[in-house]
Amino acid sequence: MSVLLETQHLTKYYGKNSKYAKGRNSLVKAVDDVSVKIEKGKSVALIGESGSGKTTLGKLISCLESSQSGKILFHGKEIEKLKGKALQHVRKDMQIIFQSSGGVFDPLFTIGENITEVLKNYEKLSAAEYRSRVEEVLVRVGLDASYADRYSTNLSGGECQRANIARALVLRPEFVICDEPVSNLDYSIRKNILNLLKKMQEEYGLTYLLITHDLSNVPYVCQQVAIMYQGKIVEFIDSTDHLEEKVMHPYTKLLFQSIPVKHPKERKTEERLQEAVQTKSFDQGCDFQNRCPYCTERCRTETPQLRNIKNGHSIMCHNIEKKENKS
């Protein structure tokens, strides 16, 4: 398959005056030299703790924020420096489903008017054609056409998120960034929304970047997984089948071990993850060195690189072979 989107050595730091800084001289490496490829039709789950840089990477890819360095290529063309109509043309094919659907819609306008406004930014149609496109996409996401005349404040959380998905899909994009699309929903309706995303993926031929901290969301819509820690991709796996059995990086294993289980005897570890933004970022060496049981002197002095160890499986670790032999 062809590469739809690619980042090359993408970097985004927030300085000491940033709202993300935790001290006078602190520097937050939100995205730190990230290179990743997303093939057309192969959706990628981007996983990590809160503060690991997932959302920032999504904003950089969609050009909602600018990077300090690196490149973003969409269909092989650099887009990170585009502005005006050139950028607008790209955004027609690259949409975002935001985490909070309530903040997406202007409560003074109907759902139909909100979605129509998106269409007007890109296409010139008649009033009847605008209405038809809006009703069509609302029906596609499981809402009645009459929802076009309703207001977001009168919708349930699940209905509002379906309308949010409709808003992103009305332009018929190729690539959709889903930023924690079900995290604000009741557990009972999360599966319905994930199944909807999968259905839309099949019907529209979409490629997703699914940003999530919930590993249970991954198999529904994704075929590949990227694990992010302290602004870096530390593991990339080209398959989501039996994912827990494939993960190798100690951080990824810790993520799986931290998934809540019903029975105490099934709990694998006493350690609980803290938000990554509060974890020390080291000036040299591996950022996971203070939490890794396999840390060596090399880990403290030399930053590991993401390297391929199996077909379609890459790890950012000096000693992964030792860990596998020891486990």
mmCIF file of C-alpha atoms in Angstrom:
data_model
loop_
_atom_site.group_PDB
_atom_site.id
_atom_site.type_symbol
_atom_site.label_atom_id
_atom_site.label_comp_id
_atom_site.label_asym_id
_atom_site.label_seq_id
_atom_site.Cartn_x
_atom_site.Cartn_y
_atom_site.Cartn_z
ATOM 1 C CA MET A 1 0.000 0.000 0.000
ATOM 2 C CA SER A 2 1.071 3.598 -0.593
ATOM 3 C CA VAL A 3 2.096 5.906 2.255
ATOM 4 C CA LEU A 4 -0.700 8.392 2.912
ATOM 5 C CA LEU A 5 0.926 10.425 5.678
ATOM 6 C CA GLU A 6 4.473 10.575 6.979
ATOM 7 C CA THR A 7 6.317 12.585 9.621
ATOM 8 C CA GLN A 8 10.089 12.977 9.501
ATOM 9 C CA HIS A 9 11.975 13.966 12.667
ATOM 10 C CA LEU A 10 9.042 16.055 13.873
ATOM 11 C CA THR A 11 9.769 18.140 16.972
ATOM 12 C CA LYS A 12 7.688 20.391 19.213
ATOM 13 C CA TYR A 13 9.066 21.803 22.485
ATOM 14 C CA TYR A 14 7.318 24.099 24.919
ATOM 15 C CA GLY A 15 9.596 26.554 26.731
ATOM 16 C CA LYS A 16 9.657 27.796 30.305
ATOM 17 C CA ASN A 17 6.935 30.372 29.655
ATOM 18 C CA SER A 18 4.564 27.759 28.315
ATOM 19 C CA LYS A 19 1.476 26.704 30.259
ATOM 20 C CA TYR A 20 2.856 23.149 30.109
ATOM 21 C CA ALA A 21 6.100 24.016 31.891
ATOM 22 C CA LYS A 22 6.409 22.664 35.422
ATOM 23 C CA GLY A 23 9.250 24.862 36.613
ATOM 24 C CA ARG A 24 11.129 28.073 35.934
ATOM 25 C CA ASN A 25 13.702 26.504 33.645
ATOM 26 C CA SER A 26 11.729 23.476 32.493
ATOM 27 C CA LEU A 27 11.401 22.455 28.879
ATOM 28 C CA VAL A 28 8.576 20.145 27.838
ATOM 29 C CA LYS A 29 9.476 17.934 24.879
ATOM 30 C CA ALA A 30 5.928 17.308 23.725
ATOM 31 C CA VAL A 31 6.987 15.748 20.402
ATOM 32 C CA ASP A 32 10.624 14.739 20.223
ATOM 33 C CA ASP A 33 12.057 13.671 16.831
ATOM 34 C CA VAL A 34 9.068 11.579 15.748
ATOM 35 C CA SER A 35 9.187 9.755 12.411
ATOM 36 C CA VAL A 36 6.209 7.600 11.499
ATOM 37 C CA LYS A 37 4.501 6.384 8.329
ATOM 38 C CA ILE A 38 0.774 5.733 7.940
ATOM 39 C CA GLU A 39 -0.229 3.704 4.898
ATOM 40 C CA LYS A 40 -3.508 4.324 3.117
ATOM 41 C CA GLY A 41 -6.136 1.970 4.522
ATOM 42 C CA LYS A 42 -4.016 0.993 7.555
ATOM 43 C CA SER A 43 -5.253 2.922 10.563
ATOM 44 C CA VAL A 44 -2.829 3.537 13.425
ATOM 45 C CA ALA A 45 -3.601 3.704 17.143
ATOM 46 C CA LEU A 46 -1.411 6.219 18.986
ATOM 47 C CA ILE A 47 -1.246 5.123 22.611
ATOM 48 C CA GLY A 48 0.284 6.632 25.733
ATOM 49 C CA GLU A 49 -0.361 8.252 29.080
ATOM 50 C CA SER A 50 -1.833 11.716 29.471
ATOM 51 C CA GLY A 51 0.945 14.163 28.687
ATOM 52 C CA SER A 52 2.909 11.780 26.474
ATOM 53 C CA GLY A 53 2.489 14.014 23.413
ATOM 54 C CA LYS A 54 -0.290 12.193 21.547
ATOM 55 C CA THR A 55 -2.640 15.146 21.089
ATOM 56 C CA THR A 56 0.215 17.518 20.257
ATOM 57 C CA LEU A 57 1.353 15.150 17.504
ATOM 58 C CA GLY A 58 -2.210 15.104 16.158
ATOM 59 C CA LYS A 59 -2.330 18.913 16.144
ATOM 60 C CA LEU A 60 1.000 19.102 14.330
ATOM 61 C CA ILE A 61 -0.106 16.613 11.677
ATOM 62 C CA SER A 62 -3.324 18.564 11.089
ATOM 63 C CA CYS A 63 -1.362 21.854 11.025
ATOM 64 C CA LEU A 64 -3.306 23.262 13.972
ATOM 65 C CA GLU A 65 0.089 23.868 15.587
ATOM 66 C CA SER A 66 3.495 24.462 14.046
ATOM 67 C CA SER A 67 6.589 22.406 14.754
ATOM 68 C CA GLN A 68 10.105 23.606 15.574
ATOM 69 C CA SER A 69 11.615 21.202 13.053
ATOM 70 C CA GLY A 70 10.844 18.207 10.895
ATOM 71 C CA LYS A 71 8.546 17.505 7.985
ATOM 72 C CA ILE A 72 4.947 16.369 7.482
ATOM 73 C CA LEU A 73 4.136 14.775 4.143
ATOM 74 C CA PHE A 74 0.611 14.056 2.888
ATOM 75 C CA HIS A 75 0.534 12.090 -0.368
ATOM 76 C CA GLY A 76 4.281 12.734 -0.539
ATOM 77 C CA LYS A 77 3.941 16.534 -0.441
ATOM 78 C CA GLU A 78 5.201 18.687 2.436
ATOM 79 C CA ILE A 79 2.321 20.421 4.215
ATOM 80 C CA GLU A 80 3.754 21.816 7.464
ATOM 81 C CA LYS A 81 4.467 25.237 5.944
ATOM 82 C CA LEU A 82 1.314 25.580 3.871
ATOM 83 C CA LYS A 83 -1.029 28.503 4.460
ATOM 84 C CA GLY A 84 -4.227 29.953 3.047
ATOM 85 C CA LYS A 85 -5.932 28.141 0.178
ATOM 86 C CA ALA A 86 -3.112 25.599 -0.171
ATOM 87 C CA LEU A 87 -3.618 24.493 3.430
ATOM 88 C CA GLN A 88 -7.408 24.596 3.064
ATOM 89 C CA HIS A 89 -7.162 22.192 0.141
ATOM 90 C CA VAL A 90 -5.267 19.700 2.333
ATOM 91 C CA ARG A 91 -7.671 20.057 5.245
ATOM 92 C CA LYS A 92 -10.567 19.008 3.045
ATOM 93 C CA ASP A 93 -8.960 15.561 2.901
ATOM 94 C CA MET A 94 -7.770 15.583 6.516
ATOM 95 C CA GLN A 95 -10.373 16.064 9.248
ATOM 96 C CA ILE A 96 -10.470 15.733 13.051
ATOM 97 C CA ILE A 97 -13.001 14.149 15.398
ATOM 98 C CA PHE A 98 -12.423 16.047 18.617
ATOM 99 C CA GLN A 99 -12.657 14.603 22.105
ATOM 100 C CA SER A 100 -15.293 17.045 23.318
ATOM 101 C CA SER A 101 -18.174 17.152 20.856
ATOM 102 C CA GLY A 102 -19.928 19.802 22.940
ATOM 103 C CA GLY A 103 -17.267 22.383 22.111
ATOM 104 C CA VAL A 104 -17.408 21.678 18.374
ATOM 105 C CA PHE A 105 -20.924 23.004 17.756
ATOM 106 C CA ASP A 106 -22.100 26.584 18.185
ATOM 107 C CA PRO A 107 -25.132 26.198 20.488
ATOM 108 C CA LEU A 108 -26.875 29.161 18.820
ATOM 109 C CA PHE A 109 -27.137 27.261 15.533
ATOM 110 C CA THR A 110 -28.692 23.935 14.659
ATOM 111 C CA ILE A 111 -26.620 20.836 13.972
ATOM 112 C CA GLY A 112 -27.489 21.200 10.297
ATOM 113 C CA GLU A 113 -26.354 24.821 10.199
ATOM 114 C CA ASN A 114 -23.084 23.913 11.928
ATOM 115 C CA ILE A 115 -22.310 21.131 9.464
ATOM 116 C CA THR A 116 -23.414 23.239 6.491
ATOM 117 C CA GLU A 117 -20.891 25.884 7.519
ATOM 118 C CA VAL A 118 -18.131 23.292 7.139
ATOM 119 C CA LEU A 119 -19.365 22.463 3.640
ATOM 120 C CA LYS A 120 -19.549 26.138 2.635
ATOM 121 C CA ASN A 121 -15.857 26.555 3.393
ATOM 122 C CA TYR A 122 -14.987 24.073 0.655
ATOM 123 C CA GLU A 123 -17.870 23.590 -1.781
ATOM 124 C CA LYS A 124 -20.332 25.850 -3.571
ATOM 125 C CA LEU A 125 -23.738 24.162 -3.651
ATOM 126 C CA SER A 126 -27.367 25.186 -3.699
ATOM 127 C CA ALA A 127 -29.346 25.375 -0.465
ATOM 128 C CA ALA A 128 -31.119 22.125 -1.352
ATOM 129 C CA GLU A 129 -27.807 20.394 -2.077
ATOM 130 C CA TYR A 130 -26.340 21.546 1.234
ATOM 131 C CA ARG A 131 -29.382 20.196 3.045
ATOM 132 C CA SER A 132 -29.191 16.890 1.182
ATOM 133 C CA ARG A 133 -25.513 16.391 2.007
ATOM 134 C CA VAL A 134 -26.102 17.148 5.682
ATOM 135 C CA GLU A 135 -29.077 14.811 5.982
ATOM 136 C CA GLU A 136 -27.204 12.080 4.120
ATOM 137 C CA VAL A 137 -24.230 12.118 6.476
ATOM 138 C CA LEU A 138 -26.451 12.296 9.583
ATOM 139 C CA VAL A 139 -28.287 9.179 8.452
ATOM 140 C CA ARG A 140 -24.939 7.486 7.735
ATOM 141 C CA VAL A 141 -23.829 7.967 11.354
ATOM 142 C CA GLY A 142 -27.072 6.583 12.745
ATOM 143 C CA LEU A 143 -29.094 9.740 13.295
ATOM 144 C CA ASP A 144 -32.391 10.683 11.722
ATOM 145 C CA ALA A 145 -32.389 13.464 9.124
ATOM 146 C CA SER A 146 -34.511 15.526 11.534
ATOM 147 C CA TYR A 147 -31.413 15.987 13.740
ATOM 148 C CA ALA A 148 -30.340 18.675 11.274
ATOM 149 C CA ASP A 149 -32.947 20.940 12.920
ATOM 150 C CA ARG A 150 -31.928 20.172 16.503
ATOM 151 C CA TYR A 151 -29.444 21.977 18.736
ATOM 152 C CA SER A 152 -26.403 20.353 20.333
ATOM 153 C CA THR A 153 -27.627 21.297 23.810
ATOM 154 C CA ASN A 154 -30.674 19.065 23.298
ATOM 155 C CA LEU A 155 -28.672 15.993 22.283
ATOM 156 C CA SER A 156 -27.336 13.229 24.489
ATOM 157 C CA GLY A 157 -23.591 12.613 24.701
ATOM 158 C CA GLY A 158 -23.765 9.737 22.233
ATOM 159 C CA GLU A 159 -25.966 11.671 19.795
ATOM 160 C CA CYS A 160 -23.691 14.689 19.952
ATOM 161 C CA GLN A 161 -20.630 12.568 19.245
ATOM 162 C CA ARG A 162 -22.369 10.969 16.251
ATOM 163 C CA ALA A 163 -23.092 14.471 14.964
ATOM 164 C CA ASN A 164 -19.440 15.325 15.609
ATOM 165 C CA ILE A 165 -18.408 12.365 13.448
ATOM 166 C CA ALA A 166 -20.882 13.496 10.768
ATOM 167 C CA ARG A 167 -19.295 16.943 10.794
ATOM 168 C CA ALA A 168 -15.856 15.409 10.167
ATOM 169 C CA LEU A 169 -17.096 13.103 7.394
ATOM 170 C CA VAL A 170 -19.325 15.477 5.452
ATOM 171 C CA LEU A 171 -16.348 16.549 3.313
ATOM 172 C CA ARG A 172 -15.584 12.892 2.523
ATOM 173 C CA PRO A 173 -11.952 13.057 3.675
ATOM 174 C CA GLU A 174 -9.286 10.389 3.208
ATOM 175 C CA PHE A 175 -7.607 10.751 6.590
ATOM 176 C CA VAL A 176 -9.299 11.355 9.954
ATOM 177 C CA ILE A 177 -7.607 12.069 13.280
ATOM 178 C CA CYS A 178 -9.731 10.725 16.134
ATOM 179 C CA ASP A 179 -8.617 12.413 19.356
ATOM 180 C CA GLU A 180 -9.959 10.318 22.252
ATOM 181 C CA PRO A 181 -13.352 10.036 20.469
ATOM 182 C CA VAL A 182 -15.077 7.996 23.208
ATOM 183 C CA SER A 183 -13.310 9.052 26.408
ATOM 184 C CA ASN A 184 -16.082 11.495 27.428
ATOM 185 C CA LEU A 185 -18.879 8.991 26.818
ATOM 186 C CA ASP A 186 -20.566 6.542 29.154
ATOM 187 C CA TYR A 187 -19.049 3.099 28.978
ATOM 188 C CA SER A 188 -22.350 1.660 27.739
ATOM 189 C CA ILE A 189 -22.238 3.656 24.465
ATOM 190 C CA ARG A 190 -18.482 3.609 23.795
ATOM 191 C CA LYS A 191 -18.656 0.337 21.888
ATOM 192 C CA ASN A 192 -21.477 1.702 19.701
ATOM 193 C CA ILE A 193 -19.373 4.712 18.678
ATOM 194 C CA LEU A 194 -16.305 2.534 18.016
ATOM 195 C CA ASN A 195 -18.407 0.215 15.860
ATOM 196 C CA LEU A 196 -19.708 3.273 14.025
ATOM 197 C CA LEU A 197 -16.129 4.425 13.341
ATOM 198 C CA LYS A 198 -15.329 0.974 11.989
ATOM 199 C CA LYS A 199 -18.421 1.029 9.772
ATOM 200 C CA MET A 200 -17.532 4.485 8.437
ATOM 201 C CA GLN A 201 -13.991 3.264 7.814
ATOM 202 C CA GLU A 202 -15.296 0.472 5.613
ATOM 203 C CA GLU A 203 -17.903 2.571 3.786
ATOM 204 C CA TYR A 204 -15.725 5.621 3.095
ATOM 205 C CA GLY A 205 -12.345 3.892 2.812
ATOM 206 C CA LEU A 206 -10.989 6.019 5.655
ATOM 207 C CA THR A 207 -7.577 5.895 7.266
ATOM 208 C CA TYR A 208 -7.582 6.817 10.963
ATOM 209 C CA LEU A 209 -5.035 8.051 13.448
ATOM 210 C CA LEU A 210 -6.763 7.006 16.671
ATOM 211 C CA ILE A 211 -5.356 8.888 19.660
ATOM 212 C CA THR A 212 -6.236 7.034 22.845
ATOM 213 C CA HIS A 213 -5.017 5.981 26.271
ATOM 214 C CA ASP A 214 -7.492 3.097 26.378
ATOM 215 C CA LEU A 215 -5.937 -0.042 24.900
ATOM 216 C CA SER A 216 -9.327 -1.733 24.626
ATOM 217 C CA ASN A 217 -10.291 0.723 21.857
ATOM 218 C CA VAL A 218 -7.489 -0.350 19.537
ATOM 219 C CA PRO A 219 -8.728 -3.578 17.857
ATOM 220 C CA TYR A 220 -12.030 -2.030 16.753
ATOM 221 C CA VAL A 221 -10.644 0.287 14.086
ATOM 222 C CA CYS A 222 -6.839 -0.018 13.916
ATOM 223 C CA GLN A 223 -4.415 -2.353 12.187
ATOM 224 C CA GLN A 224 -1.197 -0.861 13.588
ATOM 225 C CA VAL A 225 -0.087 0.527 16.941
ATOM 226 C CA ALA A 226 2.410 3.233 17.936
ATOM 227 C CA ILE A 227 3.305 3.630 21.621
ATOM 228 C CA MET A 228 4.337 7.119 22.725
ATOM 229 C CA TYR A 229 6.350 8.041 25.832
ATOM 230 C CA GLN A 230 7.846 11.438 26.704
ATOM 231 C CA GLY A 231 7.231 12.723 23.180
ATOM 232 C CA LYS A 232 8.871 9.750 21.428
ATOM 233 C CA ILE A 233 7.539 6.670 19.630
ATOM 234 C CA VAL A 234 9.075 3.865 21.696
ATOM 235 C CA GLU A 235 7.379 0.930 19.976
ATOM 236 C CA PHE A 236 5.588 0.355 16.669
ATOM 237 C CA ILE A 237 3.723 -2.857 15.861
ATOM 238 C CA ASP A 238 2.328 -3.650 12.425
ATOM 239 C CA SER A 239 -0.582 -5.719 13.768
ATOM 240 C CA THR A 240 -3.213 -5.487 16.485
ATOM 241 C CA ASP A 241 -3.955 -9.224 16.694
ATOM 242 C CA HIS A 242 -3.077 -10.640 20.145
ATOM 243 C CA LEU A 243 -1.395 -7.332 20.902
ATOM 244 C CA GLU A 244 -0.642 -8.086 24.552
ATOM 245 C CA GLU A 245 1.437 -11.090 23.506
ATOM 246 C CA LYS A 246 3.497 -9.061 21.016
ATOM 247 C CA VAL A 247 4.498 -5.981 23.028
ATOM 248 C CA MET A 248 8.151 -5.927 24.085
ATOM 249 C CA HIS A 249 9.110 -2.481 25.354
ATOM 250 C CA PRO A 250 8.951 -2.368 29.182
ATOM 251 C CA TYR A 251 6.823 0.774 29.073
ATOM 252 C CA THR A 252 4.280 -0.853 26.763
ATOM 253 C CA LYS A 253 4.159 -3.894 29.030
ATOM 254 C CA LEU A 254 3.523 -1.601 31.982
ATOM 255 C CA LEU A 255 0.627 -0.019 30.108
ATOM 256 C CA PHE A 256 -0.971 -3.431 29.633
ATOM 257 C CA GLN A 257 -0.328 -4.426 33.230
ATOM 258 C CA SER A 258 -2.051 -1.266 34.412
ATOM 259 C CA ILE A 259 -5.361 -2.125 32.738
ATOM 260 C CA PRO A 260 -7.896 -2.606 35.585
ATOM 261 C CA VAL A 261 -9.049 -6.203 36.139
ATOM 262 C CA LYS A 262 -11.963 -7.459 38.203
ATOM 263 C CA HIS A 263 -10.216 -10.117 40.277
ATOM 264 C CA PRO A 264 -7.237 -9.155 42.508
ATOM 265 C CA LYS A 265 -5.404 -12.423 41.730
ATOM 266 C CA GLU A 266 -5.267 -11.457 38.048
ATOM 267 C CA ARG A 267 -3.412 -8.187 38.726
ATOM 268 C CA LYS A 268 0.107 -8.401 37.367
ATOM 269 C CA THR A 269 1.793 -5.476 39.056
ATOM 270 C CA GLU A 270 1.493 -3.124 41.995
ATOM 271 C CA GLU A 271 2.939 -0.216 40.035
ATOM 272 C CA ARG A 272 0.552 2.428 38.771
ATOM 273 C CA LEU A 273 1.359 4.819 35.970
ATOM 274 C CA GLN A 274 1.779 8.512 36.650
ATOM 275 C CA GLU A 275 1.178 11.178 34.069
ATOM 276 C CA ALA A 276 4.174 11.289 31.769
ATOM 277 C CA VAL A 277 4.423 15.066 31.865
ATOM 278 C CA GLN A 278 5.278 14.800 35.573
ATOM 279 C CA THR A 279 7.983 12.188 34.983
ATOM 280 C CA LYS A 280 11.566 13.426 34.702
ATOM 281 C CA SER A 281 12.833 13.883 31.159
ATOM 282 C CA PHE A 282 16.564 13.169 31.108
ATOM 283 C CA ASP A 283 19.156 15.306 29.358
ATOM 284 C CA GLN A 284 20.851 12.197 28.024
ATOM 285 C CA GLY A 285 20.113 8.527 27.701
ATOM 286 C CA CYS A 286 16.758 6.774 27.689
ATOM 287 C CA ASP A 287 13.802 8.671 29.131
ATOM 288 C CA PHE A 288 12.524 5.441 30.695
ATOM 289 C CA GLN A 289 15.781 4.722 32.544
ATOM 290 C CA ASN A 290 14.448 5.506 36.027
ATOM 291 C CA ARG A 291 11.536 3.059 35.641
ATOM 292 C CA CYS A 292 13.187 0.245 33.685
ATOM 293 C CA PRO A 293 14.462 -2.884 35.535
ATOM 294 C CA TYR A 294 16.879 -3.593 32.654
ATOM 295 C CA CYS A 295 18.596 -0.186 32.703
ATOM 296 C CA THR A 296 22.368 -0.251 32.072
ATOM 297 C CA GLU A 297 25.058 2.421 32.010
ATOM 298 C CA ARG A 298 24.584 2.702 28.258
ATOM 299 C CA CYS A 299 20.901 3.516 28.843
ATOM 300 C CA ARG A 300 21.934 6.446 31.062
ATOM 301 C CA THR A 301 24.363 7.966 28.589
ATOM 302 C CA GLU A 302 23.142 7.073 25.086
ATOM 303 C CA THR A 303 19.671 7.788 23.724
ATOM 304 C CA PRO A 304 18.250 4.689 21.995
ATOM 305 C CA GLN A 305 16.874 4.883 18.466
ATOM 306 C CA LEU A 306 13.731 3.269 17.094
ATOM 307 C CA ARG A 307 14.992 0.166 15.292
ATOM 308 C CA ASN A 308 13.350 -2.723 13.516
ATOM 309 C CA ILE A 309 13.778 -6.022 15.373
ATOM 310 C CA LYS A 310 11.178 -8.091 13.538
ATOM 311 C CA ASN A 311 9.183 -7.667 10.371
ATOM 312 C CA GLY A 312 6.882 -4.734 11.107
ATOM 313 C CA HIS A 313 7.945 -4.426 14.765
ATOM 314 C CA SER A 314 10.219 -1.599 15.928
ATOM 315 C CA ILE A 315 11.510 -0.848 19.434
ATOM 316 C CA MET A 316 13.371 2.099 20.972
ATOM 317 C CA CYS A 317 15.573 0.169 23.394
ATOM 318 C CA HIS A 318 19.259 -0.816 23.731
ATOM 319 C CA ASN A 319 18.675 -4.090 25.532
ATOM 320 C CA ILE A 320 15.456 -5.558 24.162
ATOM 321 C CA GLU A 321 17.126 -8.869 23.321
ATOM 322 C CA LYS A 322 18.319 -9.240 26.911
ATOM 323 C CA LYS A 323 14.820 -8.545 28.191
ATOM 324 C CA GLU A 324 13.293 -11.163 25.927
ATOM 325 C CA ASN A 325 15.838 -13.785 26.950
ATOM 326 C CA LYS A 326 15.275 -13.006 30.611
ATOM 327 C CA SER A 327 11.481 -13.076 30.426
#
